[in-house]
Short mmCIF file of C-alpha atoms and ligand atoms in Angstrom, two decimals:
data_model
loop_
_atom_site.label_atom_id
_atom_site.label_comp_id
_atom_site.label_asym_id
_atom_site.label_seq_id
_atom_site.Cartn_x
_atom_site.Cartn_y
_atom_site.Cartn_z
CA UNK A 104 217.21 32.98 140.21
CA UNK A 105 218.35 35.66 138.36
CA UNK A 106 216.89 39.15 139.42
CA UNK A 107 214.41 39.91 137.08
CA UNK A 108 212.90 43.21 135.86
CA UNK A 109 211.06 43.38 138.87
CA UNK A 110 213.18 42.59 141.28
CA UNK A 111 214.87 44.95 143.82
CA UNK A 112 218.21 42.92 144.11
CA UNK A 113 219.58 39.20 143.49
CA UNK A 114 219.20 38.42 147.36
CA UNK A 115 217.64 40.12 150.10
CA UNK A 116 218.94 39.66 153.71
CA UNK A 117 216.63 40.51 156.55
CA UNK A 118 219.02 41.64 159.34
CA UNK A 119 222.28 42.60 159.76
CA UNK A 120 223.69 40.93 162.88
CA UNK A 121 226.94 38.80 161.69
CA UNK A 122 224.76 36.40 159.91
CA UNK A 123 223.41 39.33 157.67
CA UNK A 124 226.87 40.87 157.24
CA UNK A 125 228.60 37.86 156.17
CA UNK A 126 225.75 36.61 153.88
CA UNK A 127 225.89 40.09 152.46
CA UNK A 128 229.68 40.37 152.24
CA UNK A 129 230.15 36.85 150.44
CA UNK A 130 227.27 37.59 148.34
CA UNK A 131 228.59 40.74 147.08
CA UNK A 132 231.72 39.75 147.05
CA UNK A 133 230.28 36.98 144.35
CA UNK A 134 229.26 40.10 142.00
CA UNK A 135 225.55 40.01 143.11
CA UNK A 136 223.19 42.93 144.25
CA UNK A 137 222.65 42.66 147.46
CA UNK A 138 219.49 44.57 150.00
CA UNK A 139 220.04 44.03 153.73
CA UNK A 140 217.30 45.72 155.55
CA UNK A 141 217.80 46.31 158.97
CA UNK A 142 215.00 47.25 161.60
CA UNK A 143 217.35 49.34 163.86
CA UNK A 144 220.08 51.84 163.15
CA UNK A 145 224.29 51.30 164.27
CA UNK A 146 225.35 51.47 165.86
CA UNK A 147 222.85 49.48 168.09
CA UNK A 148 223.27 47.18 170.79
CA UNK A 149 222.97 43.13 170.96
CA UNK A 150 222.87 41.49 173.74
CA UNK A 151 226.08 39.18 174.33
CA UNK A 152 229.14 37.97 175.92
CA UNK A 153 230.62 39.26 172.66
CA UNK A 154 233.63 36.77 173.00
CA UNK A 155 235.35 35.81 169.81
CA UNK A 156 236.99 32.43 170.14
CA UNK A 157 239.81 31.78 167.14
CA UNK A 158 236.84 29.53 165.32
CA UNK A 159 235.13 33.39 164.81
CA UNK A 160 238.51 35.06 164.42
CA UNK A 161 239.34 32.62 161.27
CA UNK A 162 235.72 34.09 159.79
CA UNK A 163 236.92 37.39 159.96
CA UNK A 164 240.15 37.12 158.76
CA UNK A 165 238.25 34.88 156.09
CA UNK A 166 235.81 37.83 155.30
CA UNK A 167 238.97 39.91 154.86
CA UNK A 168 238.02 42.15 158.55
CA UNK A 169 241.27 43.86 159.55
CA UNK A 170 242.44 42.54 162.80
CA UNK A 171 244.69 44.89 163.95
CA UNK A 172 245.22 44.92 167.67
CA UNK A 173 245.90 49.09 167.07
CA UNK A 174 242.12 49.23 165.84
CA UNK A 175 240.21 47.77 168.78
CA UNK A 176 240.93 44.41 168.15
CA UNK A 177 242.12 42.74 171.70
CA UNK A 178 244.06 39.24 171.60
CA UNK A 179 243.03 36.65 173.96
CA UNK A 180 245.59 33.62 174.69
CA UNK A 181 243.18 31.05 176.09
CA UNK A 182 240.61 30.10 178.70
CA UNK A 183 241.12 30.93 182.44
CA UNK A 184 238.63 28.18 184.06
CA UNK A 185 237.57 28.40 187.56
CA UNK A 186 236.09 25.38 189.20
CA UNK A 187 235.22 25.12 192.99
CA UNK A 188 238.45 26.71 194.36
CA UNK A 189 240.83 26.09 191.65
CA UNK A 190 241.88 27.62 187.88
CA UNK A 191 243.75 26.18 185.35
CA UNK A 192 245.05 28.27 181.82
CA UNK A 193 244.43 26.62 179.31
CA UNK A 194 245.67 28.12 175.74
CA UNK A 195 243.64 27.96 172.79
CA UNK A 196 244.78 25.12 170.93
CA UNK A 197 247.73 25.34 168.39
CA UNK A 198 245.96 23.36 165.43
CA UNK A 199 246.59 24.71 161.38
CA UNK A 200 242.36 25.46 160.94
CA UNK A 201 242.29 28.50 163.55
CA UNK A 202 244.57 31.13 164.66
CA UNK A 203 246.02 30.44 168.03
CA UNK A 204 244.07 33.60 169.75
CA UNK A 205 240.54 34.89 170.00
CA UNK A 206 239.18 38.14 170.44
CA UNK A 207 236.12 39.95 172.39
CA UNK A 208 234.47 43.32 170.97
CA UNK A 209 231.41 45.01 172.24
CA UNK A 210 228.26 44.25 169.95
CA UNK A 211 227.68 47.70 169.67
CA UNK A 212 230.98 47.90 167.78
CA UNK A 213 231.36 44.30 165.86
CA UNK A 214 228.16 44.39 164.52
CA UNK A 215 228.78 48.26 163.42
CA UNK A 216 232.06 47.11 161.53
CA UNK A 217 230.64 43.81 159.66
CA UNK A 218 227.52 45.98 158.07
CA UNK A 219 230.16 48.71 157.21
CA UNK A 220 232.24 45.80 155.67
CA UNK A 221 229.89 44.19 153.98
CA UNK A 222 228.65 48.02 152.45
CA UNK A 223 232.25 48.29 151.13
CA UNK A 224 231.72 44.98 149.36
CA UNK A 225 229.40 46.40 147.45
CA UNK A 226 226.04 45.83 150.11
CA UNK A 227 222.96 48.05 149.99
CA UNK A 228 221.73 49.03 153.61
CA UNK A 229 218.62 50.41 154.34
CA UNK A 230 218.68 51.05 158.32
CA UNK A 231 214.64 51.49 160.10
CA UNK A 232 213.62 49.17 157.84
CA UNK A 233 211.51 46.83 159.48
CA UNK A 234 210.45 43.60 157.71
CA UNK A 235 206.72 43.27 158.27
CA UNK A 236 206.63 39.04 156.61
CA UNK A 237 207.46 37.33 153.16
CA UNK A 238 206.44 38.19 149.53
CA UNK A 239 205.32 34.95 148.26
CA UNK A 240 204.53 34.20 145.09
CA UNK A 241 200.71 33.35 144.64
CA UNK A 242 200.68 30.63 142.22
CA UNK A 243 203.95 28.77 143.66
CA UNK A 244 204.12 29.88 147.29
CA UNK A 245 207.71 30.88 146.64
CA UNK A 246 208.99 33.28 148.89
CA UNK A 247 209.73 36.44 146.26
CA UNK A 248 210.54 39.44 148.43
CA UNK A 249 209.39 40.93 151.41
CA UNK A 250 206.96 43.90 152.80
CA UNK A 251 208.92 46.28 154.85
CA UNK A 252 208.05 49.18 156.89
CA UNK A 253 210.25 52.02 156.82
CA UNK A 254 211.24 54.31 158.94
CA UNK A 255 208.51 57.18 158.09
CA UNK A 256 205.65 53.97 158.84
CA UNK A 257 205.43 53.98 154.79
CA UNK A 258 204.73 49.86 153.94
CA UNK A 259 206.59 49.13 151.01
CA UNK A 260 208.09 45.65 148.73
CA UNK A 261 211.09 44.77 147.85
CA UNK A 262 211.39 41.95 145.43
CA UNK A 263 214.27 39.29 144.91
CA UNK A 264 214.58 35.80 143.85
CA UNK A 265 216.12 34.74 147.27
CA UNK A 266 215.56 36.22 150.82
CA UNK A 267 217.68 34.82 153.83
CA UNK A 268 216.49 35.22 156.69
CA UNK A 269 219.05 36.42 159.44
CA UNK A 270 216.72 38.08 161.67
CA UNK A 271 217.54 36.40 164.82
CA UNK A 272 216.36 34.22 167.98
CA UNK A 273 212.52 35.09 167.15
CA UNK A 274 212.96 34.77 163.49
CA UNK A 275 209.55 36.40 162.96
CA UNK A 276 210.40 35.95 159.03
CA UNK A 277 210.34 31.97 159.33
CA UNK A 278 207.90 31.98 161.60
CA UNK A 279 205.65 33.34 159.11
CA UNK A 280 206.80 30.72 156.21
CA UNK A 281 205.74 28.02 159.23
CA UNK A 282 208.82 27.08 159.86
CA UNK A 283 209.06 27.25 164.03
CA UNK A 284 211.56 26.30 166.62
CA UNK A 285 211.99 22.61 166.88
CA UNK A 286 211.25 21.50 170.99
CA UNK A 287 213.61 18.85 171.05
CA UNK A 288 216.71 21.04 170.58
CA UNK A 289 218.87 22.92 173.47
CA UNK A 290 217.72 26.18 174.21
CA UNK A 291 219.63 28.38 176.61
CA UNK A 292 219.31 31.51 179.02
CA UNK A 293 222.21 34.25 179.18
CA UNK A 294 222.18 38.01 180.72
CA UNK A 295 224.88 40.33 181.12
CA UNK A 296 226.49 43.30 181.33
CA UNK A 297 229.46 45.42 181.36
CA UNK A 298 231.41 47.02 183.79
CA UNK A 299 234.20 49.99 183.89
CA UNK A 300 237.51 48.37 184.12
CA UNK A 301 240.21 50.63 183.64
CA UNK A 302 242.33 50.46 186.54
CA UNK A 303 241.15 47.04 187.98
CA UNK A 304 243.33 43.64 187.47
CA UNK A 305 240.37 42.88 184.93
CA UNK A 306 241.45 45.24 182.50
CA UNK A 307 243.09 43.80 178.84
CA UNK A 308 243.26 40.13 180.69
CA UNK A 309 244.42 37.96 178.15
CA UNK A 310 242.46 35.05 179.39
CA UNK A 311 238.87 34.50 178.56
CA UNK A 312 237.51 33.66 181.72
CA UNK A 313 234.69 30.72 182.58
CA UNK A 314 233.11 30.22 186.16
CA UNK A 315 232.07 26.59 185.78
CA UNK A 316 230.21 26.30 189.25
CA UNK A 317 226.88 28.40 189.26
CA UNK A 318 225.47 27.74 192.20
CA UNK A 319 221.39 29.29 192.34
CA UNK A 320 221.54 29.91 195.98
CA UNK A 321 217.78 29.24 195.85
CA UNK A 322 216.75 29.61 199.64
CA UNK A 323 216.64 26.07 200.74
CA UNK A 324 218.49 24.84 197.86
CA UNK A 325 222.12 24.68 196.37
CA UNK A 326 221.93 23.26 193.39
CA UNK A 327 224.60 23.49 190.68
CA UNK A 328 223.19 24.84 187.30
CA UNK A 329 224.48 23.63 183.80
CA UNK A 330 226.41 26.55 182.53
CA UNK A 331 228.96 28.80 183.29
CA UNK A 332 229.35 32.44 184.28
CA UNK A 333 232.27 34.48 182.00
CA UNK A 334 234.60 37.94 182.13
CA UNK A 335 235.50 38.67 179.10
CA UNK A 336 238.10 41.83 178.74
CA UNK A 337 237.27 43.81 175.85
CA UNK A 338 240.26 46.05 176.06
CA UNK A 339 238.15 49.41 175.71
CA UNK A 340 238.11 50.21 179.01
CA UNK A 341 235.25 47.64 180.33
CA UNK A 342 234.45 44.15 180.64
CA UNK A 343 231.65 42.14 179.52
CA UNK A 344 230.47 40.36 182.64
CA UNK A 345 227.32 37.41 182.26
CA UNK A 346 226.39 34.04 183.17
CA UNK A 347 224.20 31.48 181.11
CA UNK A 348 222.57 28.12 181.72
CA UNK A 349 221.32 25.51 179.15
CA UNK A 350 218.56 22.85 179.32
CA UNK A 351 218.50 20.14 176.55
CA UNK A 352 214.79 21.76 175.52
CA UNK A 353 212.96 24.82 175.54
CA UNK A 354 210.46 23.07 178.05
CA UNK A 355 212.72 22.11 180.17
CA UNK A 356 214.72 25.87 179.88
CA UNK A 357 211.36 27.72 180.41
CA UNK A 358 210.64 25.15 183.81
CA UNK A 359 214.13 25.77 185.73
CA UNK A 360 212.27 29.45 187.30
CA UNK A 361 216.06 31.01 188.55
CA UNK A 362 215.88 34.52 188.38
CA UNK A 363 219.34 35.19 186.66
CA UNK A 364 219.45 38.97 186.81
CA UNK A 365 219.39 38.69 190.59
CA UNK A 366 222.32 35.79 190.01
CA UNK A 367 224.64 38.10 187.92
CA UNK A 368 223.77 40.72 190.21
CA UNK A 369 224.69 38.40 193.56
CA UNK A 370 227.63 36.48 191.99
CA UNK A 371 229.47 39.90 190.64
CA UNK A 372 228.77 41.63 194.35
CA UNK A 373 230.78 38.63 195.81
CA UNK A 374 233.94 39.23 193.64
CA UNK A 375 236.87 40.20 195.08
CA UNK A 376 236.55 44.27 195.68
CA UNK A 377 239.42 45.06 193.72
CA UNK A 378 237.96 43.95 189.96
CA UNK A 379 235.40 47.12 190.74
CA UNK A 380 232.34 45.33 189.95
CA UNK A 381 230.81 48.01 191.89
CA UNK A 382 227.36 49.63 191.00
CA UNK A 383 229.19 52.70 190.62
CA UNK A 384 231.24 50.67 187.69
CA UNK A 385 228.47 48.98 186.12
CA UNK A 386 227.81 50.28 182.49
CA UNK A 387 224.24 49.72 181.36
CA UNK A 388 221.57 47.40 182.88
CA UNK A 389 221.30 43.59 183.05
CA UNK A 390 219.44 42.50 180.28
CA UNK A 391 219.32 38.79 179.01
CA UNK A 392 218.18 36.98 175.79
CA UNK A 393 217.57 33.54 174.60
CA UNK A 394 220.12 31.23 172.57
CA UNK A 395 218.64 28.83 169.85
CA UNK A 396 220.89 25.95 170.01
CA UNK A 397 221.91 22.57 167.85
CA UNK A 398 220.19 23.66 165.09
CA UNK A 399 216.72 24.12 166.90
CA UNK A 400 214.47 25.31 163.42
CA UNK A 401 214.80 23.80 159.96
CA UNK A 402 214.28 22.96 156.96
CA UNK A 403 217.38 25.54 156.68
CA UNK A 404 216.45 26.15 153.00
CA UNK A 405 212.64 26.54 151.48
CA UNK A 406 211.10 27.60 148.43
CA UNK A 407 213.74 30.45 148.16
CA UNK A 408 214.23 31.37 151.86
CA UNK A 409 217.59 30.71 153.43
CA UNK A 410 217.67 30.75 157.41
CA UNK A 411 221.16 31.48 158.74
CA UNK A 412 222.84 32.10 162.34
CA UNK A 413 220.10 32.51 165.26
CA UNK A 414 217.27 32.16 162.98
CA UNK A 415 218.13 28.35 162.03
CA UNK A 416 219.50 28.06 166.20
CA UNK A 417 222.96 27.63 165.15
CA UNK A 418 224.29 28.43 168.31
CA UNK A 419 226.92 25.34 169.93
CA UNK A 420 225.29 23.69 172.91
CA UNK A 421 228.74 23.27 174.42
CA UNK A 422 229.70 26.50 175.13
CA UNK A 423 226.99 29.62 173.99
CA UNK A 424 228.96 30.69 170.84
CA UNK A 425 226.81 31.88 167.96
CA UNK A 426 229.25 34.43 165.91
CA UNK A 427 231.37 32.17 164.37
CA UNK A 428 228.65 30.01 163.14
CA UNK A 429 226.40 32.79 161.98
CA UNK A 430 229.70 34.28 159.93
CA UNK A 431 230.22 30.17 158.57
CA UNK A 432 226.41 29.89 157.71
CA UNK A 433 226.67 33.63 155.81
CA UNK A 434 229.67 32.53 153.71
CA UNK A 435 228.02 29.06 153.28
CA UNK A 436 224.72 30.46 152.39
CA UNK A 437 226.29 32.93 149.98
CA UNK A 438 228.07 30.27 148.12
CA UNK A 439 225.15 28.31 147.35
CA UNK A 440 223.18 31.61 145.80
CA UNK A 441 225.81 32.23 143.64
CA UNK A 442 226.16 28.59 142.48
CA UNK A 443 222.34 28.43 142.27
CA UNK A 444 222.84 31.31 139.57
CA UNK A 445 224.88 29.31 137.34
CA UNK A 446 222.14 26.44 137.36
CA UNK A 447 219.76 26.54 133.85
CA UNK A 448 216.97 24.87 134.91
CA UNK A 449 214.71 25.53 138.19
CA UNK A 450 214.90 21.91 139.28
CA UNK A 451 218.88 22.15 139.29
CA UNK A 452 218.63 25.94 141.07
CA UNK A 453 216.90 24.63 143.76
CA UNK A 454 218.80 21.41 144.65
CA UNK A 455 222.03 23.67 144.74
CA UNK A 456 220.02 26.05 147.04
CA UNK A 457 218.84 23.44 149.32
CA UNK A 458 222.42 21.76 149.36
CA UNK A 459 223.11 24.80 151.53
CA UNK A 460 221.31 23.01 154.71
CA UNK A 461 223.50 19.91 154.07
CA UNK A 462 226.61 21.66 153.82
CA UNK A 463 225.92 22.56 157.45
CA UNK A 464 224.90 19.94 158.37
CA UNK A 465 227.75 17.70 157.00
CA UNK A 466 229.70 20.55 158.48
CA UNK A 467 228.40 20.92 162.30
CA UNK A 468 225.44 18.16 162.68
CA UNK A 469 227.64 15.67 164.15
CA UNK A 470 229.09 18.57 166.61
CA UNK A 471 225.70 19.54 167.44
CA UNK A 472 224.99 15.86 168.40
CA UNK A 473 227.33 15.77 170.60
CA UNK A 474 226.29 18.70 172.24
CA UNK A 475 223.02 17.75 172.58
CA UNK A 476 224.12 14.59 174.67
CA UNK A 477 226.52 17.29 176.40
CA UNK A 478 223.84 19.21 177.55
CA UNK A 479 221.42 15.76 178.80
CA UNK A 480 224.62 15.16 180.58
CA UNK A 481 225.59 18.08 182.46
CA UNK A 482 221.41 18.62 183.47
CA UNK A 483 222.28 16.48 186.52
CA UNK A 484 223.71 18.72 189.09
CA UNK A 485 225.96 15.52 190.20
CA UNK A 486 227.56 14.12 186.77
CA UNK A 487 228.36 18.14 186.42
CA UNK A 488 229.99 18.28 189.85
CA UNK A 489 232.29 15.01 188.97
CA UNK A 490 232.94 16.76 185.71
CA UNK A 491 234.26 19.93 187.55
CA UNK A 492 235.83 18.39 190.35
CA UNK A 493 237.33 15.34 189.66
CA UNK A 494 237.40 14.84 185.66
CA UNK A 495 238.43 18.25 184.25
CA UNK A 496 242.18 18.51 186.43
CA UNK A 497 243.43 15.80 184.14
CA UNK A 498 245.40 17.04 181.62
CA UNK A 499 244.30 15.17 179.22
CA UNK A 500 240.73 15.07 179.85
CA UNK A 501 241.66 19.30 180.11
CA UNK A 502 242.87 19.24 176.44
CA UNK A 503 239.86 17.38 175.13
CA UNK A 504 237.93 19.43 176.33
CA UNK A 505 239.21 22.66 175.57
CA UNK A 506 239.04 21.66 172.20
CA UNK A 507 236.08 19.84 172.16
CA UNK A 508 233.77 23.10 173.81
CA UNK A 509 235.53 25.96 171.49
CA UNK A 510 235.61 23.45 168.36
CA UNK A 511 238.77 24.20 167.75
CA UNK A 512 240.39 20.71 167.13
CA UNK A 513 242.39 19.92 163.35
CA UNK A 514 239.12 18.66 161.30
CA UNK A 515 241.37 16.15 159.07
CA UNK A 516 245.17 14.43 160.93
CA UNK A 517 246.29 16.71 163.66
CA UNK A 518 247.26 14.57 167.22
CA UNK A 519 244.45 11.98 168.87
CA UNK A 520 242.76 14.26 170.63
CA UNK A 521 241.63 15.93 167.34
CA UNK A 522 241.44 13.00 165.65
CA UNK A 523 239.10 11.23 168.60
CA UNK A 524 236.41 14.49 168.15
CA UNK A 525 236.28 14.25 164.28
CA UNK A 526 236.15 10.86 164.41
CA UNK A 527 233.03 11.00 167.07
CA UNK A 528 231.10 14.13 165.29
CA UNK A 529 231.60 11.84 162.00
CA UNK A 530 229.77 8.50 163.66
CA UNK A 531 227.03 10.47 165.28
CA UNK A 532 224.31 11.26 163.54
CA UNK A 533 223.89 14.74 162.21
CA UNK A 534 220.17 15.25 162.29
C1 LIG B 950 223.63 36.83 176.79
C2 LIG B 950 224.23 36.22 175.54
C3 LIG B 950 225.59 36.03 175.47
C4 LIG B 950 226.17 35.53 174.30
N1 LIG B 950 227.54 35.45 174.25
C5 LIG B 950 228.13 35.08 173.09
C6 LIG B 950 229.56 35.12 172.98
O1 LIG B 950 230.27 35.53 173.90
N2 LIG B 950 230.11 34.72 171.81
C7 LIG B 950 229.35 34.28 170.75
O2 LIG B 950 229.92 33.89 169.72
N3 LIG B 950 227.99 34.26 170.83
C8 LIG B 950 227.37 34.66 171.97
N4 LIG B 950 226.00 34.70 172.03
C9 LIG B 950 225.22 34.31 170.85
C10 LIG B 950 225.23 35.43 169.78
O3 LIG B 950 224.82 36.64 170.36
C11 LIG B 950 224.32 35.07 168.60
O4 LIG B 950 224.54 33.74 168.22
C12 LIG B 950 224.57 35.99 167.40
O5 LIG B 950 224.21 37.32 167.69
C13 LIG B 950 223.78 35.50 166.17
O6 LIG B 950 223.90 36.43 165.13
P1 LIG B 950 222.70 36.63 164.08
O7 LIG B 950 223.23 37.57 163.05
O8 LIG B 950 222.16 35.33 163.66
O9 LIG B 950 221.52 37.32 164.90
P2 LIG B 950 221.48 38.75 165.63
O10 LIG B 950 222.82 39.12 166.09
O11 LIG B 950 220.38 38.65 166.64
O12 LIG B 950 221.05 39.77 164.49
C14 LIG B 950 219.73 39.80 164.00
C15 LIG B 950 219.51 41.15 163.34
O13 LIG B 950 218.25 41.14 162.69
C16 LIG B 950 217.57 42.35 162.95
N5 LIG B 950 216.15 42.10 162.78
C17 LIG B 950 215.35 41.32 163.55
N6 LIG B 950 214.09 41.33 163.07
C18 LIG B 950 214.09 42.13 161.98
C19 LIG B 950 213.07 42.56 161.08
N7 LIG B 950 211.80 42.14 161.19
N8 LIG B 950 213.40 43.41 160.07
C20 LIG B 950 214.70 43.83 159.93
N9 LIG B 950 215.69 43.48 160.77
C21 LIG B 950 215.39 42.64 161.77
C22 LIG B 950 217.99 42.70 164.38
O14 LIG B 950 217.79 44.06 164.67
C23 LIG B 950 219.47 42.29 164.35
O15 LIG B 950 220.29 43.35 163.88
C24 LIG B 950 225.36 35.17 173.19
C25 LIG B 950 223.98 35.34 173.26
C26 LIG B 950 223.41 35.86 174.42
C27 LIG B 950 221.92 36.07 174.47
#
C-alpha cells in the first residue's frame, strides 16, 4: 500500500468535486502524497441547488474551511416550506452533532475553495487532466493507477497503490472496473438555475425555501410529482432557483416523460413579479443533471479502488443532498487509506480498505432505507397530497420531519424525536 518506486503518489483521486477535495484534504492531512486529477479547470461550474444544510456545514468546519459570513459564507436559519397555500418556518434543529445554520454557495465557488483547500493541505492538482480508465495490474487485476489524457491530448500513467474514484453521477472510472449503477435504487431528476436578486425580497433570505406541491400541468392532467421545487439565497447577489423529482428506480425515473426545463421555466414565470424572476434576471440557462441516490453502485471498495460521493450514489433520497455525504465519504475514505498503511500484511491492508464501505454503511444504510421506502411512498400522487395537506401542519409530525429529511437529528440521547429516527435507521436494514 505503500507507494512504491514506481508509483506517482500514495492515492490518486479522480475528480475534484467535494468528494475529491475532502478525500484529498484528509488524505494529506494524514501525511500522504496525494494526485487529484481533474478533467476541467476552476473555477468550473456543477450543476446544483448548491444548498448547504448544517449536516454539510459540520464537514467543513470539520475539514477546517473558514466559515466566515465576511468571506461569502451566507447563514441560513431553517426551512421556509410551502404547501398548497400555506408556509410554515421551521428552524434547523438545535441538536449537539450539527451547527444550528446551513449555508448555500454557488458551485462555481465551493468547489473552487475545497480543491484550493485541499492544495494547501499538501494536495497535488493537475487541472485538464482527463482520466481515460484504470491501470490494473495484469497478474492480480488490481487497480494500480490510471491513464490520463492531458490537456495537450498527450496519454500518459500515473501509478498509485489506491485510486478513489470521485468522478461523479456517470462514474466512467467504475464503470470500467464493472461496477454499474444498481436499478433497484432511487434515482432522481433536478434542473436549475440562477437568477439576479439584488433588490428583490429574495435577496440574503435566511430561509431555505421548499415548494412541496409540483404540479406537471400536463395538458389533461394534474398530477402531483414526488419532489419539491427550492430558492435558495446565496447572498452574492442571485439566487439559485430549481425543482427536482425522484422515482424509487432509474426505470421508473427515465418512464415519468415531464419536461422539467419547461416546469422551472412555467413555475418561476408564475411567481409573484416582485422576486424578479424575469428573463431579463435570469443568469445562465436551465440545465439539469441526474442524482444517484441510496447508495445506487457498490461494492464501495475493490481491489484498490475506493468509490466516494456521486460515484457510489450517495445522495439522500429524502431530500436531494449530496455535499455533505460526498465530504463524510472523503474523510471516511481517507481514514481507511491511512489505516490500510499501517497494516503488514496484504490480507490485513485490504480488510481495513474494504471496512471503508461498512463504515458507511453502518453510518447511513439504515437512513438510506428509509428513504428508499420514502420515496415508494410519496410515488403516489395521493399519500403525497395527505402528507402535504393534512399530516405535515402538525407540529409534531413538522419536527420529525424536519429532522428526519435534513438528517439532522442527535445520533445517540437527544429528545424522542431523535431518538425515534436512530432507533428506526438502526432496525432497518442497511443494505
Ligand atoms: C440539479 C441538482 C441540484 C442539487 N442540489 C443539491 C443541493 O442543493 N445540495 C446538495 O448537497 N446536493 C445537491 N445536489 C447533489 C450534488 O450536486 C452532488 O451530490 C455532489 O456534487 C456530489 O459531489 P461529487 O464530488 O461526488 O461529484 P461531482 O460534484 O460531480 O464532482 C465530480 C468531479 O469529477 C470530475 N470528473 C468527472 N470525470 C472525470 C474524469 N474522467 N477525469 C477527471 N475528472 C473527472 C468532474 O469534472 C467533477 O469535477 C444536486 C444535484 C443536482 C443535479
Amino acid at each position: 500500500m505503500r507507494a512504491g518506486s514506481q508509483d506517482d503518489a500514495d492515492v490518486i483521486v479522480v475528480g475534484a468535486g467535494p468528494a475529491g477535495s475532502s478525500t484529498a484534504h484528509w488524505c494529506a492531512t494524514a501525511g500522504l502524497s496525494v494526485l487529484v486529477l481533474e478533467k476541467s479547470a476552476f473555477p468550473r461550474d456543477k450543476i446544483c441547488g448548491d444548498g448547504l444544510t448544517p449536516r454539510a456545514v459540520a464537514e467543513l468546519a470539520r475539514m477546517g474551511v473558514d466559515l466566515d459570513p465576511a468571506d461569502g459564507w451566507i447563514r441560513n436559519e431553517g426551512l421556509r416550506v410551502f404547501a398548497g397555500r400555506r408556509s410554515w418556518e421551521l428552524p434547523w434543529p438545535e441538536v449537539t452533532a450539527f451547527p444550528g445554520y446551513g449555508s448555500a454557495m454557488a458551485r462555481t465557488k465551493l468547489d473552487h475553495r475545497l480543491v484550493q483547500h485541499a492544495q494547501r493541505s499538501g494536495a497535488k492538482l493537475l487541472e485538464r487532466t482527463k482520466v481515460t480508465g484504470p491501470l490494473l495490474d495484469e497478474r492480480t487485476g488490481r487497480t494500480v493507477g490510471v491513464t490520463a489524457q492531458t490537456a495537450d491530448k498527450r496519454d500518459v500513467v500515473y501509478r498509485a497503490p489506491v485510486v478513489v474514484a470521485a468522478d461523479g453521477v456517470s462514474s466512467r472510472f467504475a464503470t470500467a472496473l464493472g461496477i454499474t449503477r444498481r436499478d433497484d435504487r432511487p434515482m432522481g431528476t433536478a434542473y436549475r438555475t440562477y437568477f439576479r436578486s439584488e433588490g428583490t425580497p429574495r435577496h440574503e433570505d435566511a430561509w431555505m425555501e421548499s415548494h412541496l406541491e409540483l404540479w406537471s400541468g400536463r395538458p389533461g392532467k394534474s398530477d402531483l410529482l414526488p419532489g419539491y421545487g427550492w430558492i435558495f439565497a446565496l447572498g452574492d447577489g442571485t439566487v439559485n432557483v430549481g425543482l427536482g423529482s425522484v422515482s424509487s428506480t432509474p426505470a421508473k425515473q427515465s418512464a415519468v416523460g415531464h419536461d422539467y426545463r419547461d416546469l422551472l421555466v412555467r413555475w418561476t414565470r408564475n411567481t409573484p413579479q416582485e422576486w424578479g424572476f424575469t428573463p431579463e434576471n435570469q443568469l445562465g440557462p436551465v440545465r439539469g443533471a441526474a442524482l444517484p441516490m441510496g447508495f445506487n453502485r457498490s461494492p464501495m471498495y475493490r481491489d484498490g479502488t475506493i468509490l466516494v460521493g456521486d460515484a457510489a450514489g450517495m445522495i439522500s433520497p429524502f431530500n436531494g443532498e449530496g455535499i455533505a455525504y460526498a465530504l463524510q465519504a472523503g474523510r471516511v475514505a481517507a481514514d481507511a487509506i491511512a489505516q490500510a498503511r499501517t497494516r503488514t500484511s496484504d490480507a490485513a491492508r485490504e480488510a481495513v480498505l474494504g471496512g471503508y464501505a461498512e463504515r458507511m454503511r453502518a453510518d447511513l444504510g439504515g437512513y438510506y432505507t428509509l428513504g428508499r421506502a420514502f420515496v415508494r411512498l410519496i410515488e403516489h400522487p395521493a399519500i403525497m397530497r395527505f402528507g402535504t395537506r393534512y399530516a405535515l401542519p402538525v407540529p409534531v409530525v413538522m419536527q420529525f420531519v424536519v429532522k428526519l429529511l435534513s438528517d439532522c437529528y442527535e445520533p445517540r440521547g437527544g429528545d424522542w424525536v431523535d431518538r425515534l429516527i436512530s432507533t428506526l435507521t438502526r432496525v432497518v436494514p442497511t443494505a
